[in-house]
Amino acid sequence: PPISPFAIRFDAEAATLSPEGPTLERRMSDLEGLFADHDAWQAAVADGDPVVYRVQSSPVPEADRELPQSITTIERGTTAGECWMTKGHQHPNHQGEIYLALHGTGGLLMFDGDRVEWLDMTPGTIGYIPPGWAHRSVNVGDEPYSFLAVYPGGAGHDYGWVLEHGMGNRIHRTGDGFALRPYSA
Ligand code: 6PG
Ligand code: NI
């Protein structure tokens, strides 16, 4: 049945939506093949398999013509110097999406298979993901990084694309911040 109009409250500081829908937890073991240093990834899985990020959805369904949203919170951490991040994906039908940064300091890494783009994401920034750009979020700050995503309900998530093509750059923590480094499988 179609859903009726309703209000969603969000708390930027706590990074929560209310009413809430399903929450997804991604642990280190869910990020196989994504960090450059496979041994360091494996060691982190063995050492408690920490939660890297959570995605809390609103009750709007992921269905065609709907416009669902979710808040992602990425913990602060590094794996062999690489900043903790989302898996990253391509929308199979190349639909666009917007992200609104809520808390902490992050970045939005985008790759279209050829060109790489990086957007600094701090509270108040809307990052626009154009059709056809794979996207990954990265926590480059000292606290959890949260953002709200709004996307077409029929967009879908193709994670295989990123495993096959990479994301163009990797993001490493440095002494006084972070650095984008070229991708080497
Ligand atoms: C989406 C959004 C966003 C994303 C999460 C987790 O299309 O739904 O881009 O909600 O799914 O930030 O990132 P991964 O889906 O790459 O794990
Ligand atoms: Ni997306």
PDB file of N, CA, C and O and ligand atoms in Angstrom, residues 26 53 55 62 70 72 86-89 91 97 99 135 137 147 149 151 156-157 159, ligand 1:
ATOM      1  N   ARG A  26      27.962  -2.447   9.506  1.00  0.00           N
ATOM      2  CA  ARG A  26      29.030  -3.042   8.707  1.00  0.00           C
ATOM      3  C   ARG A  26      30.276  -3.181   9.576  1.00  0.00           C
ATOM      4  O   ARG A  26      30.818  -2.185  10.051  1.00  0.00           O
ATOM      5  N   TYR A  53      31.034   1.095  10.351  1.00  0.00           N
ATOM      6  CA  TYR A  53      29.969   2.100  10.183  1.00  0.00           C
ATOM      7  C   TYR A  53      28.597   1.476  10.324  1.00  0.00           C
ATOM      8  O   TYR A  53      28.447   0.261  10.258  1.00  0.00           O
ATOM      9  N   VAL A  55      24.353   2.249   9.226  1.00  0.00           N
ATOM     10  CA  VAL A  55      23.429   2.987   8.360  1.00  0.00           C
ATOM     11  C   VAL A  55      22.027   2.846   8.940  1.00  0.00           C
ATOM     12  O   VAL A  55      21.487   1.747   9.004  1.00  0.00           O
ATOM     13  N   GLU A  62      12.719   1.294  -0.041  1.00  0.00           N
ATOM     14  CA  GLU A  62      13.573   1.367  -1.230  1.00  0.00           C
ATOM     15  C   GLU A  62      12.798   0.755  -2.389  1.00  0.00           C
ATOM     16  O   GLU A  62      12.943  -0.421  -2.722  1.00  0.00           O
ATOM     17  N   SER A  70      18.751   7.954   4.596  1.00  0.00           N
ATOM     18  CA  SER A  70      19.387   7.228   5.694  1.00  0.00           C
ATOM     19  C   SER A  70      20.529   8.072   6.244  1.00  0.00           C
ATOM     20  O   SER A  70      21.031   8.969   5.558  1.00  0.00           O
ATOM     21  N   THR A  72      24.329   7.651   7.727  1.00  0.00           N
ATOM     22  CA  THR A  72      25.491   6.781   7.892  1.00  0.00           C
ATOM     23  C   THR A  72      26.433   7.416   8.903  1.00  0.00           C
ATOM     24  O   THR A  72      26.701   8.615   8.832  1.00  0.00           O
ATOM     25  N   THR A  86      33.219   3.694   3.921  1.00  0.00           N
ATOM     26  CA  THR A  86      32.150   2.801   3.483  1.00  0.00           C
ATOM     27  C   THR A  86      32.673   1.904   2.361  1.00  0.00           C
ATOM     28  O   THR A  86      33.720   2.191   1.775  1.00  0.00           O
ATOM     29  N   LYS A  87      31.931   0.839   2.080  1.00  0.00           N
ATOM     30  CA  LYS A  87      32.333  -0.052   0.991  1.00  0.00           C
ATOM     31  C   LYS A  87      32.412   0.712  -0.320  1.00  0.00           C
ATOM     32  O   LYS A  87      33.336   0.564  -1.098  1.00  0.00           O
ATOM     33  N   GLY A  88      31.412   1.536  -0.557  1.00  0.00           N
ATOM     34  CA  GLY A  88      31.315   2.248  -1.827  1.00  0.00           C
ATOM     35  C   GLY A  88      30.558   1.408  -2.839  1.00  0.00           C
ATOM     36  O   GLY A  88      30.623   0.177  -2.818  1.00  0.00           O
ATOM     37  N   HIS A  89      29.819   2.085  -3.683  1.00  0.00           N
ATOM     38  CA  HIS A  89      29.009   1.380  -4.673  1.00  0.00           C
ATOM     39  C   HIS A  89      28.663   2.280  -5.842  1.00  0.00           C
ATOM     40  O   HIS A  89      28.822   3.504  -5.776  1.00  0.00           O
ATOM     41  N   HIS A  91      25.322   3.004  -8.432  1.00  0.00           N
ATOM     42  CA  HIS A  91      23.896   2.703  -8.615  1.00  0.00           C
ATOM     43  C   HIS A  91      23.742   2.082 -10.006  1.00  0.00           C
ATOM     44  O   HIS A  91      24.101   2.708 -11.000  1.00  0.00           O
ATOM     45  N   GLU A  97      22.292  11.206  -6.419  1.00  0.00           N
ATOM     46  CA  GLU A  97      22.040  11.120  -4.982  1.00  0.00           C
ATOM     47  C   GLU A  97      22.613  12.371  -4.340  1.00  0.00           C
ATOM     48  O   GLU A  97      23.539  12.975  -4.878  1.00  0.00           O
ATOM     49  N   TYR A  99      24.175  13.907  -0.497  1.00  0.00           N
ATOM     50  CA  TYR A  99      24.608  13.674   0.880  1.00  0.00           C
ATOM     51  C   TYR A  99      24.662  15.027   1.577  1.00  0.00           C
ATOM     52  O   TYR A  99      25.182  15.991   1.011  1.00  0.00           O
ATOM     53  N   HIS A 135      30.454   5.964  -5.452  1.00  0.00           N
ATOM     54  CA  HIS A 135      30.697   6.856  -4.316  1.00  0.00           C
ATOM     55  C   HIS A 135      31.035   6.085  -3.056  1.00  0.00           C
ATOM     56  O   HIS A 135      30.493   5.028  -2.790  1.00  0.00           O
ATOM     57  N   SER A 137      32.253   7.089   1.190  1.00  0.00           N
ATOM     58  CA  SER A 137      32.454   8.116   2.210  1.00  0.00           C
ATOM     59  C   SER A 137      33.601   7.707   3.111  1.00  0.00           C
ATOM     60  O   SER A 137      33.796   6.519   3.381  1.00  0.00           O
ATOM     61  N   PHE A 147      26.502  11.524   7.998  1.00  0.00           N
ATOM     62  CA  PHE A 147      25.852  12.279   6.926  1.00  0.00           C
ATOM     63  C   PHE A 147      24.504  11.657   6.594  1.00  0.00           C
ATOM     64  O   PHE A 147      24.281  10.463   6.804  1.00  0.00           O
ATOM     65  N   ALA A 149      21.866  10.746   3.641  1.00  0.00           N
ATOM     66  CA  ALA A 149      21.808  10.462   2.200  1.00  0.00           C
ATOM     67  C   ALA A 149      20.350  10.456   1.757  1.00  0.00           C
ATOM     68  O   ALA A 149      19.480   9.961   2.488  1.00  0.00           O
ATOM     69  N   TYR A 151      18.172   9.425  -1.728  1.00  0.00           N
ATOM     70  CA  TYR A 151      18.423   8.749  -3.005  1.00  0.00           C
ATOM     71  C   TYR A 151      17.143   8.131  -3.568  1.00  0.00           C
ATOM     72  O   TYR A 151      16.226   7.796  -2.808  1.00  0.00           O
ATOM     73  N   GLY A 156      19.294   1.113  -6.149  1.00  0.00           N
ATOM     74  CA  GLY A 156      20.061  -0.133  -6.002  1.00  0.00           C
ATOM     75  C   GLY A 156      21.503   0.129  -5.590  1.00  0.00           C
ATOM     76  O   GLY A 156      21.960   1.273  -5.517  1.00  0.00           O
ATOM     77  N   HIS A 157      22.222  -0.925  -5.261  1.00  0.00           N
ATOM     78  CA  HIS A 157      23.618  -0.823  -4.800  1.00  0.00           C
ATOM     79  C   HIS A 157      24.441  -1.894  -5.486  1.00  0.00           C
ATOM     80  O   HIS A 157      24.255  -3.078  -5.226  1.00  0.00           O
ATOM     81  N   TYR A 159      27.927  -3.326  -5.454  1.00  0.00           N
ATOM     82  CA  TYR A 159      29.215  -3.327  -4.744  1.00  0.00           C
ATOM     83  C   TYR A 159      30.306  -4.001  -5.562  1.00  0.00           C
ATOM     84  O   TYR A 159      31.491  -3.753  -5.364  1.00  0.00           O
TER      85      TYR A 159
HETATM   86  C1  6PG B   1      22.791   4.773  -0.815  1.00  0.00           C
HETATM   87  C2  6PG B   1      23.722   5.733  -0.146  1.00  0.00           C
HETATM   88  C3  6PG B   1      24.138   5.455   1.298  1.00  0.00           C
HETATM   89  C4  6PG B   1      25.126   4.284   1.450  1.00  0.00           C
HETATM   90  C5  6PG B   1      25.689   4.196   2.874  1.00  0.00           C
HETATM   91  C6  6PG B   1      26.595   2.985   3.097  1.00  0.00           C
HETATM   92  O1  6PG B   1      22.819   4.701  -2.055  1.00  0.00           O
HETATM   93  O2  6PG B   1      21.971   4.112  -0.145  1.00  0.00           O
HETATM   94  O3  6PG B   1      24.805   5.965  -0.965  1.00  0.00           O
HETATM   95  O4  6PG B   1      23.012   5.250   2.113  1.00  0.00           O
HETATM   96  O5  6PG B   1      24.504   3.084   1.074  1.00  0.00           O
HETATM   97  O6  6PG B   1      26.424   5.353   3.164  1.00  0.00           O
HETATM   98  O7  6PG B   1      27.558   2.866   2.096  1.00  0.00           O
HETATM   99  P1  6PG B   1      27.697   1.500   1.288  1.00  0.00           P
HETATM  100  O8  6PG B   1      26.305   1.234   0.725  1.00  0.00           O
HETATM  101  O9  6PG B   1      28.691   1.773   0.212  1.00  0.00           O
HETATM  102  O10 6PG B   1      28.086   0.436   2.233  1.00  0.00           O
END
